[in-house]
XYZ file of C-alpha atoms in Angstrom:
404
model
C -13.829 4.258 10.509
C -13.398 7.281 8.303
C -10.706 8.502 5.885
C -7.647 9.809 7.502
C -8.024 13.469 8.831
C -5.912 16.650 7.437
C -2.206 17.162 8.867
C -2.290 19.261 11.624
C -6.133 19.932 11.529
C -9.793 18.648 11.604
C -10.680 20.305 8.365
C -9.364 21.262 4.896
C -7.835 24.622 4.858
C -7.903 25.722 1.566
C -7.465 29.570 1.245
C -8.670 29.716 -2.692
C -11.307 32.204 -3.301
C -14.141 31.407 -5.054
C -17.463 33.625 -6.358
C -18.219 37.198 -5.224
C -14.910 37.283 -2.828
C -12.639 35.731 -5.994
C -14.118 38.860 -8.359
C -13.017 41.522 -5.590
C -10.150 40.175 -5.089
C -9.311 40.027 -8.541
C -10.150 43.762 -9.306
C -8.360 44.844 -6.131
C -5.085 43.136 -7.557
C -4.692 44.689 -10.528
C -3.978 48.044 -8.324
C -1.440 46.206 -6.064
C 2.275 45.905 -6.538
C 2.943 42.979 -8.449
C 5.739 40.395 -7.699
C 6.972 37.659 -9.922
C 6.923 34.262 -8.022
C 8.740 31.129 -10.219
C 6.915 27.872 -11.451
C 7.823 26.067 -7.851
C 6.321 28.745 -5.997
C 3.409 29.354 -8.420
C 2.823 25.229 -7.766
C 3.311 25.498 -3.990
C 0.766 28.469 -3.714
C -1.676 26.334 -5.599
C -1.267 23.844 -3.013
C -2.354 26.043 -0.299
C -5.138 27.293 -2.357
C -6.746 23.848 -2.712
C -5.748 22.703 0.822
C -3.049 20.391 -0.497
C -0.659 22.103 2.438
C -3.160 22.143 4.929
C -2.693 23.833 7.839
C -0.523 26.467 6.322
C -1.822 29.798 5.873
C 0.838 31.087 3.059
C 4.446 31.385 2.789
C 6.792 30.836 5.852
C 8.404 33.340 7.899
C 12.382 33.148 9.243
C 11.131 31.137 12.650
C 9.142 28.392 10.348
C 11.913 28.233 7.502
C 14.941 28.108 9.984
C 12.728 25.222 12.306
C 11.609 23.207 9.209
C 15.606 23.437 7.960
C 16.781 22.358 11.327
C 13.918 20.498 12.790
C 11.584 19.618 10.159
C 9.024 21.068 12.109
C 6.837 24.546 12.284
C 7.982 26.704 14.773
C 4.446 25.664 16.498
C 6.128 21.976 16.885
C 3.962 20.576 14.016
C 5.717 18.292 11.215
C 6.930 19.947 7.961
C 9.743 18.295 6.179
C 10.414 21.031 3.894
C 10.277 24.944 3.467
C 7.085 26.184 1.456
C 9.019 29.827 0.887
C 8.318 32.968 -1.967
C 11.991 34.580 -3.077
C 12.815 38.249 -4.806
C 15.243 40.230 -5.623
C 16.289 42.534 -2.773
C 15.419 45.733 -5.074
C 12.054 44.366 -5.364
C 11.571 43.431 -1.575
C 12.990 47.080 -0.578
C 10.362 48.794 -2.471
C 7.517 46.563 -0.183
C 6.988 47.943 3.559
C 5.731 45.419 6.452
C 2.022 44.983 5.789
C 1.623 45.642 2.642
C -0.671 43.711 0.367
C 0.842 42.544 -3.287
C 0.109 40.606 -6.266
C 1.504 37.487 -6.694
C 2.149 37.190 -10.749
C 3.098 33.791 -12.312
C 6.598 35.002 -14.491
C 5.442 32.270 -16.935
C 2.154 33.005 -17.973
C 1.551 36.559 -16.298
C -1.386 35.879 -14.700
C -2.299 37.045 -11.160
C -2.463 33.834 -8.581
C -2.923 34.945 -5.649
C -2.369 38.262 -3.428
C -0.179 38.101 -0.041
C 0.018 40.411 2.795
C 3.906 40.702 3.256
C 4.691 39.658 6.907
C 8.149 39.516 6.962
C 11.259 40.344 5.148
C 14.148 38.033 5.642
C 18.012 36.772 3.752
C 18.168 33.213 4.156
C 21.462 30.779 4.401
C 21.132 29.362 1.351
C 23.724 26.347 1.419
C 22.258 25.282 4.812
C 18.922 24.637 3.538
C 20.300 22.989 0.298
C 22.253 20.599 3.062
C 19.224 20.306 5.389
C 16.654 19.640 3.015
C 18.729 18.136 -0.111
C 21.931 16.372 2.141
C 24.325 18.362 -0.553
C 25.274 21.546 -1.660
C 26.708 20.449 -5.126
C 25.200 22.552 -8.084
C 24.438 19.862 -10.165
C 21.656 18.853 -7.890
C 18.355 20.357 -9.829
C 16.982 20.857 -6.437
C 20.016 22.523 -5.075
C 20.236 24.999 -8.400
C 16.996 26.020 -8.055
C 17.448 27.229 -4.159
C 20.550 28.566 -5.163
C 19.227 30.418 -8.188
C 16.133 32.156 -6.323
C 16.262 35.567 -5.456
C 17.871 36.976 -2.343
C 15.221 37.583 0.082
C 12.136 35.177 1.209
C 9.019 37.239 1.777
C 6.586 35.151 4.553
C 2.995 35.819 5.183
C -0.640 34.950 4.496
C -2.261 34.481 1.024
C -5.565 34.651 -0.600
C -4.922 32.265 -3.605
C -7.348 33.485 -6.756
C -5.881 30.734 -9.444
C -5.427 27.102 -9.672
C -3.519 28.353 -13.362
C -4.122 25.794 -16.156
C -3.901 22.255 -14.061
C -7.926 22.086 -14.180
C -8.466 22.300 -17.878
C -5.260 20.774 -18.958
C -5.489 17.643 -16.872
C -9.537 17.799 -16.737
C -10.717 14.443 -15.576
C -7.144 13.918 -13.944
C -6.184 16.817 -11.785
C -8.328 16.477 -8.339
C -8.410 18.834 -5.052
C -7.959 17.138 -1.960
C -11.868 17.620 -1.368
C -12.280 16.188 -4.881
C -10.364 13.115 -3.747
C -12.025 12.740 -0.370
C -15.167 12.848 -1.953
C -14.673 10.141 -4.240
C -13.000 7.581 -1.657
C -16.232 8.133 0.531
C -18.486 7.690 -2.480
C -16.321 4.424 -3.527
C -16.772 3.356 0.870
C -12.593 3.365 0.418
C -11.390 3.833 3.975
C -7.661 2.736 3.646
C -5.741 4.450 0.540
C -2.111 3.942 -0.828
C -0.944 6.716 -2.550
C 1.540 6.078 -5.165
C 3.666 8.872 -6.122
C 5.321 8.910 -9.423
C 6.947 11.538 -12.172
C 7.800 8.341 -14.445
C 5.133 6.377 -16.579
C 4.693 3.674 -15.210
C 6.303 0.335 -15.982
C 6.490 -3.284 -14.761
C 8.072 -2.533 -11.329
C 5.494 0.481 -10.759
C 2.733 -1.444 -11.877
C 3.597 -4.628 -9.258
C 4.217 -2.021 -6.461
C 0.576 -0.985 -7.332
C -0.542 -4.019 -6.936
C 0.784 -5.118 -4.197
C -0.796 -2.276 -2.286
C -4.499 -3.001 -3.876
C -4.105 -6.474 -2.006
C -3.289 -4.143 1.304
C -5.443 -1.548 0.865
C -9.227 -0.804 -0.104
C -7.916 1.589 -3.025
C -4.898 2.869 -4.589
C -4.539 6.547 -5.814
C -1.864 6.943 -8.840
C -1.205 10.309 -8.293
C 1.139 12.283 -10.668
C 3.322 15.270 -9.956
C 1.832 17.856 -12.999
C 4.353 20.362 -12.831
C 7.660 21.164 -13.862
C 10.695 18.130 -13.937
C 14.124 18.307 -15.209
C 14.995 18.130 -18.921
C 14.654 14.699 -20.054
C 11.841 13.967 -18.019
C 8.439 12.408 -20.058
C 5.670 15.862 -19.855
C 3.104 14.872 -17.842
C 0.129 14.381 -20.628
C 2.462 11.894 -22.091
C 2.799 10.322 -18.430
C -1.213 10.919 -18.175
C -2.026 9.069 -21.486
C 0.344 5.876 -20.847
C -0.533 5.228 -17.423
C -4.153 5.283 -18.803
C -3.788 2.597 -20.977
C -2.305 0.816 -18.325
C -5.131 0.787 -15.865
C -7.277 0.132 -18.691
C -5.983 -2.830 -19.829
C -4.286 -4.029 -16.629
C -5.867 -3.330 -13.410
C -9.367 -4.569 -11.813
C -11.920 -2.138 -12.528
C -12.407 0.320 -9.136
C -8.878 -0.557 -7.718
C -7.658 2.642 -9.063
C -7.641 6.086 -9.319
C -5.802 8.266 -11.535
C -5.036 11.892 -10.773
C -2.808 14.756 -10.272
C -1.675 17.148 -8.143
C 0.425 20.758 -9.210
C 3.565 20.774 -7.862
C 7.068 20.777 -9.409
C 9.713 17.929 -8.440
C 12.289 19.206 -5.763
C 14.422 16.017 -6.052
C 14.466 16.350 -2.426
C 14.774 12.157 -1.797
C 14.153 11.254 1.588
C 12.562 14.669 2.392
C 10.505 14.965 -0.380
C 9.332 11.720 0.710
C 7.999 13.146 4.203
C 6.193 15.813 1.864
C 4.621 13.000 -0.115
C 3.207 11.617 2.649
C 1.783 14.464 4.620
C -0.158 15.792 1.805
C -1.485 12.747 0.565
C -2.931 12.571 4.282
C -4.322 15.992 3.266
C -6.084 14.299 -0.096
C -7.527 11.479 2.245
C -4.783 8.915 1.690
C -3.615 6.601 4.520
C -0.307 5.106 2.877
C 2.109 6.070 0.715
C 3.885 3.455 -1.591
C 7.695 3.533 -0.804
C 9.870 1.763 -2.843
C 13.543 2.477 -4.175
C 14.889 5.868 -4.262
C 12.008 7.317 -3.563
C 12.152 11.405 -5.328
C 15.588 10.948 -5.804
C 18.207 11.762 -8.440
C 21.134 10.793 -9.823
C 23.344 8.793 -6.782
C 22.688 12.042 -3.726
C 20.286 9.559 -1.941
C 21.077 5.511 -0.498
C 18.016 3.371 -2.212
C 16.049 3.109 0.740
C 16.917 6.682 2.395
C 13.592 7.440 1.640
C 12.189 4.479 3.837
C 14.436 5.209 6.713
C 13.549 8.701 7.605
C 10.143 7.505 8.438
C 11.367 5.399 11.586
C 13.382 8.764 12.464
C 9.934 10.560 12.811
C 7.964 10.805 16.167
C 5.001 8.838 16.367
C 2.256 11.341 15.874
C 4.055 13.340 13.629
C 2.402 12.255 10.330
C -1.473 9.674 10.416
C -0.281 8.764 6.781
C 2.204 5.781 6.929
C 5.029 4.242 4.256
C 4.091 0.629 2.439
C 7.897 -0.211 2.471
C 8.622 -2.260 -0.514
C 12.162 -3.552 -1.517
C 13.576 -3.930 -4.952
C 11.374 -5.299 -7.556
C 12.290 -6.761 -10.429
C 11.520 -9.304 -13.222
C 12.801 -12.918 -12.634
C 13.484 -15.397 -15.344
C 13.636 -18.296 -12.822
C 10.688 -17.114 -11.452
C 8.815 -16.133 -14.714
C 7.449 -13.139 -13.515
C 8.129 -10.009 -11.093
C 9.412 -10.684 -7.754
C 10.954 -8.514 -4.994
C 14.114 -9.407 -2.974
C 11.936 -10.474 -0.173
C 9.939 -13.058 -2.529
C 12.524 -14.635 -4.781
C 15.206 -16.916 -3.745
C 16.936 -17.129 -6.916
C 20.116 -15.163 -8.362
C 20.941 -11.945 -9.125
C 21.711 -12.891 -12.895
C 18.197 -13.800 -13.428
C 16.845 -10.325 -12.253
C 16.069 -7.776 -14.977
C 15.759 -4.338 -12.879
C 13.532 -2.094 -13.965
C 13.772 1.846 -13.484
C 12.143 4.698 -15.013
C 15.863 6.052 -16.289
C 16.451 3.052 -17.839
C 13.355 3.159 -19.637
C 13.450 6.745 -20.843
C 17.232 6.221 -22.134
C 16.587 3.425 -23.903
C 13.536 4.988 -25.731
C 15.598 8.217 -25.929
C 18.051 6.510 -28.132
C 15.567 4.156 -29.956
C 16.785 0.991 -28.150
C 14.584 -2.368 -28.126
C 12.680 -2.162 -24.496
C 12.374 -5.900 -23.300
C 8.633 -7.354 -22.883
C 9.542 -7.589 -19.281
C 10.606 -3.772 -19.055
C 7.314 -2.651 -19.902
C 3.954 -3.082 -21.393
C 3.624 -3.214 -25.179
C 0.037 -0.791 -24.596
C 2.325 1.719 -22.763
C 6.133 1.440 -25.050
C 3.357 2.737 -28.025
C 2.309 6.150 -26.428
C 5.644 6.639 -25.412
C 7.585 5.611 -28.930
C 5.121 8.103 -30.429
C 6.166 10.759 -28.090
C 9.672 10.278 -28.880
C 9.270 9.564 -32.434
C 8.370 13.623 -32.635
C 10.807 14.356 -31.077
C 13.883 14.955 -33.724
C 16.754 12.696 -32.262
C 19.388 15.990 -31.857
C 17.115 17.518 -29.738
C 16.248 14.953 -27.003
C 17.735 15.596 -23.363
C 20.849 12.854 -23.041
C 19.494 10.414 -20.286
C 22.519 9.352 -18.002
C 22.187 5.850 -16.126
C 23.813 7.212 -12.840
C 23.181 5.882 -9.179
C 20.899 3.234 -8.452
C 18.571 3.412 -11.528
C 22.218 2.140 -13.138
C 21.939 -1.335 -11.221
């Protein structure tokens, strides 16, 4: 038995450039029109450069974006849960003609990424990808804003991807290509991997659901979104440094790996969970932890949405499969965490644990319960907020299920 193959192919596709080829390209770019693509896009086309959204070639025409809306599939029949799409303004997309090569320019940093060979030219229906892929069209959703906020027309076609921006010496030692993560699960003889997917450090209830899949599985991957969250969310070096200590001090050695990948958080729920899955199954991962409210936000999603829209799936739609776990909690009665499938005792005993709760209490300089969290991980993150001047921290609002 091997590790799990890539989604929709026998071999990694990346499409990043690399020696003699990366050099032309680079020279040929700076004479190319040059088109501003957002932090979510700049992420995504990262993810096709390393192979992360293998077998995708670059960003999707109409057919692909209207079937993955609608169908959550290419218009080829494979899986995709979610649209991989480049926006601009329609003055900038009338200036391009069919066929054209341009430069793809990170608006953050101004540095070239990638160059694309414009396919296609196309308006999308905004709100009906907001309700496809988010189930709302309500503003305050930070998913929903930032489809609504992106420019006017989608430009699809195939990239050559020149820059994996500053993820490799930012997060050096964390950040890992899918071939970087293969590599290492064959090295360790891993065959069976559970990814677990988090934006949160990781506390009590993350670090049982961990745990429960090292009994399951040869390995478990901790595996960090790196990009950009929503204001009050803990930066990811912060995130990087506390879950550190935690393996250190509280995991078996060679259980665990720690690592990265370079997207930003869509708050997609349920959908975002699909996309979790299929490109851990690209970085050689044959589970993905699913617990409560999975990539969701605020009270948009049920708690175990994210759970349910795998049994909706066809059968070969996606090798990579969901570890369903229930709430988890600490019990009193029990002494110790429990989920509601293991404890038999009451509600009142149950302190429920959720990343919200955690940030808001350490937002506002709150005592965190020994039970909330570990003492090694509460210090990296009271230093974090103890820079921070109270004024300027993001208010953290218990809504939805992270209020329970």
């Amino acid at each position: 038995m091997s590790l799990v193959k890539p989604h929709g192919s026998d071999v990694l596709l990346p499409l990043l450039l690399e020696g003699e080829a990366l050099a032309a390209e680079q020279a040929r770019a700076q004479g190319l029109k040059k088109v501003l693509i957002s932090s979510r896009e700049s992420g995504d086309l990262i993810m096709l450069g390393i192979g992360g959204f293998t077998p995708l070639t670059g960003f999707m025409g109409k057919d692909d974006w209207q079937s993955v809306c609608t169908n959550m599939t290419l218009s080829n029949g494979l899986f995709w849960p979610i649209p991989i799409t480049l926006s601009t303004s329609a003055d900038v997309a009338d200036t391009i003609t069919l066929g054209e090569d341009v430069a793809l320019v990170d608006s953050e940093t101004g540095e070239v990424m990638g160059t694309m060979t414009v396919s296609e030219k196309y308006s999308i229906d905004k709100s009906l990808e907001c309700q496809e892929v988010f189930r709302t069209t309500d503003p305050a959703h930070p998913g929903v804003k930032m489809v609504m906020e992106q420019g006017d027309v989608n430009l699809g076609g195939a990239v050559k991807v020149l820059s994996q921006g500053e993820f490799p010496t930012k997060y050096a030692g964390i950040y890992m290509t899918p071939a970087e993560t293969r590599k290492l699960f064959e090295e360790k003889g891993w065959k069976t991997i559970a990814a677990f997917q988090t934006r949160n450090p990781m506390h009590r209830s993350h670090e049982y659901l961990a745990k429960i899949a090292v009994e399951i599985c040869d390995g478990v991957l901790i595996h960090s979104l790196l990009g950009a969250l929503k204001p009050g969310d803990i930066p990811a070096d912060v995130r990087q440094e506390a879950i550190g200590v935690l393996i250190d001090k509280y995991f078996k050695k060679d259980t665990v790996v720690q690592s990265g990948y370079p997207l930003d958080m869509r708050y997609a729920g349920p959908r975002e969970a699909l996309l979790h899955a299929l490109f851990r199954q690209n970085y050689g991962c044959s589970h993905l932890i699913v617990g409560r409210d999975h990539a969701g936000v605020g009270d948009y999603y049920g708690p175990f949405d994210a759970q349910h829209i795998f049994d909706e799936l066809q059968k070969d739609a996606l090798i990579t499969q969901p570890l369903k776990i229930d709430w988890t909690f600490w019990c009193n009665a029990c002494g110790g965490m429990a989920s509601t499938k293991t404890c038999p005792h009451e509600e009142h005993n149950h302190v429920k644990v959720s990343g919200t709760k955690l940030r808001k209490a350490l937002s506002e300089d709150e005592e965190v319960p020994e039970n909330f969290s570990r003492p090694e991980v509460l210090e990296v993150l009271r230093k974090y907020y103890a820079g921070i001047a109270k004024e300027d921290r993001a208010k953290v609002e218990l809504k939805g299920h992270s209020a329970k």
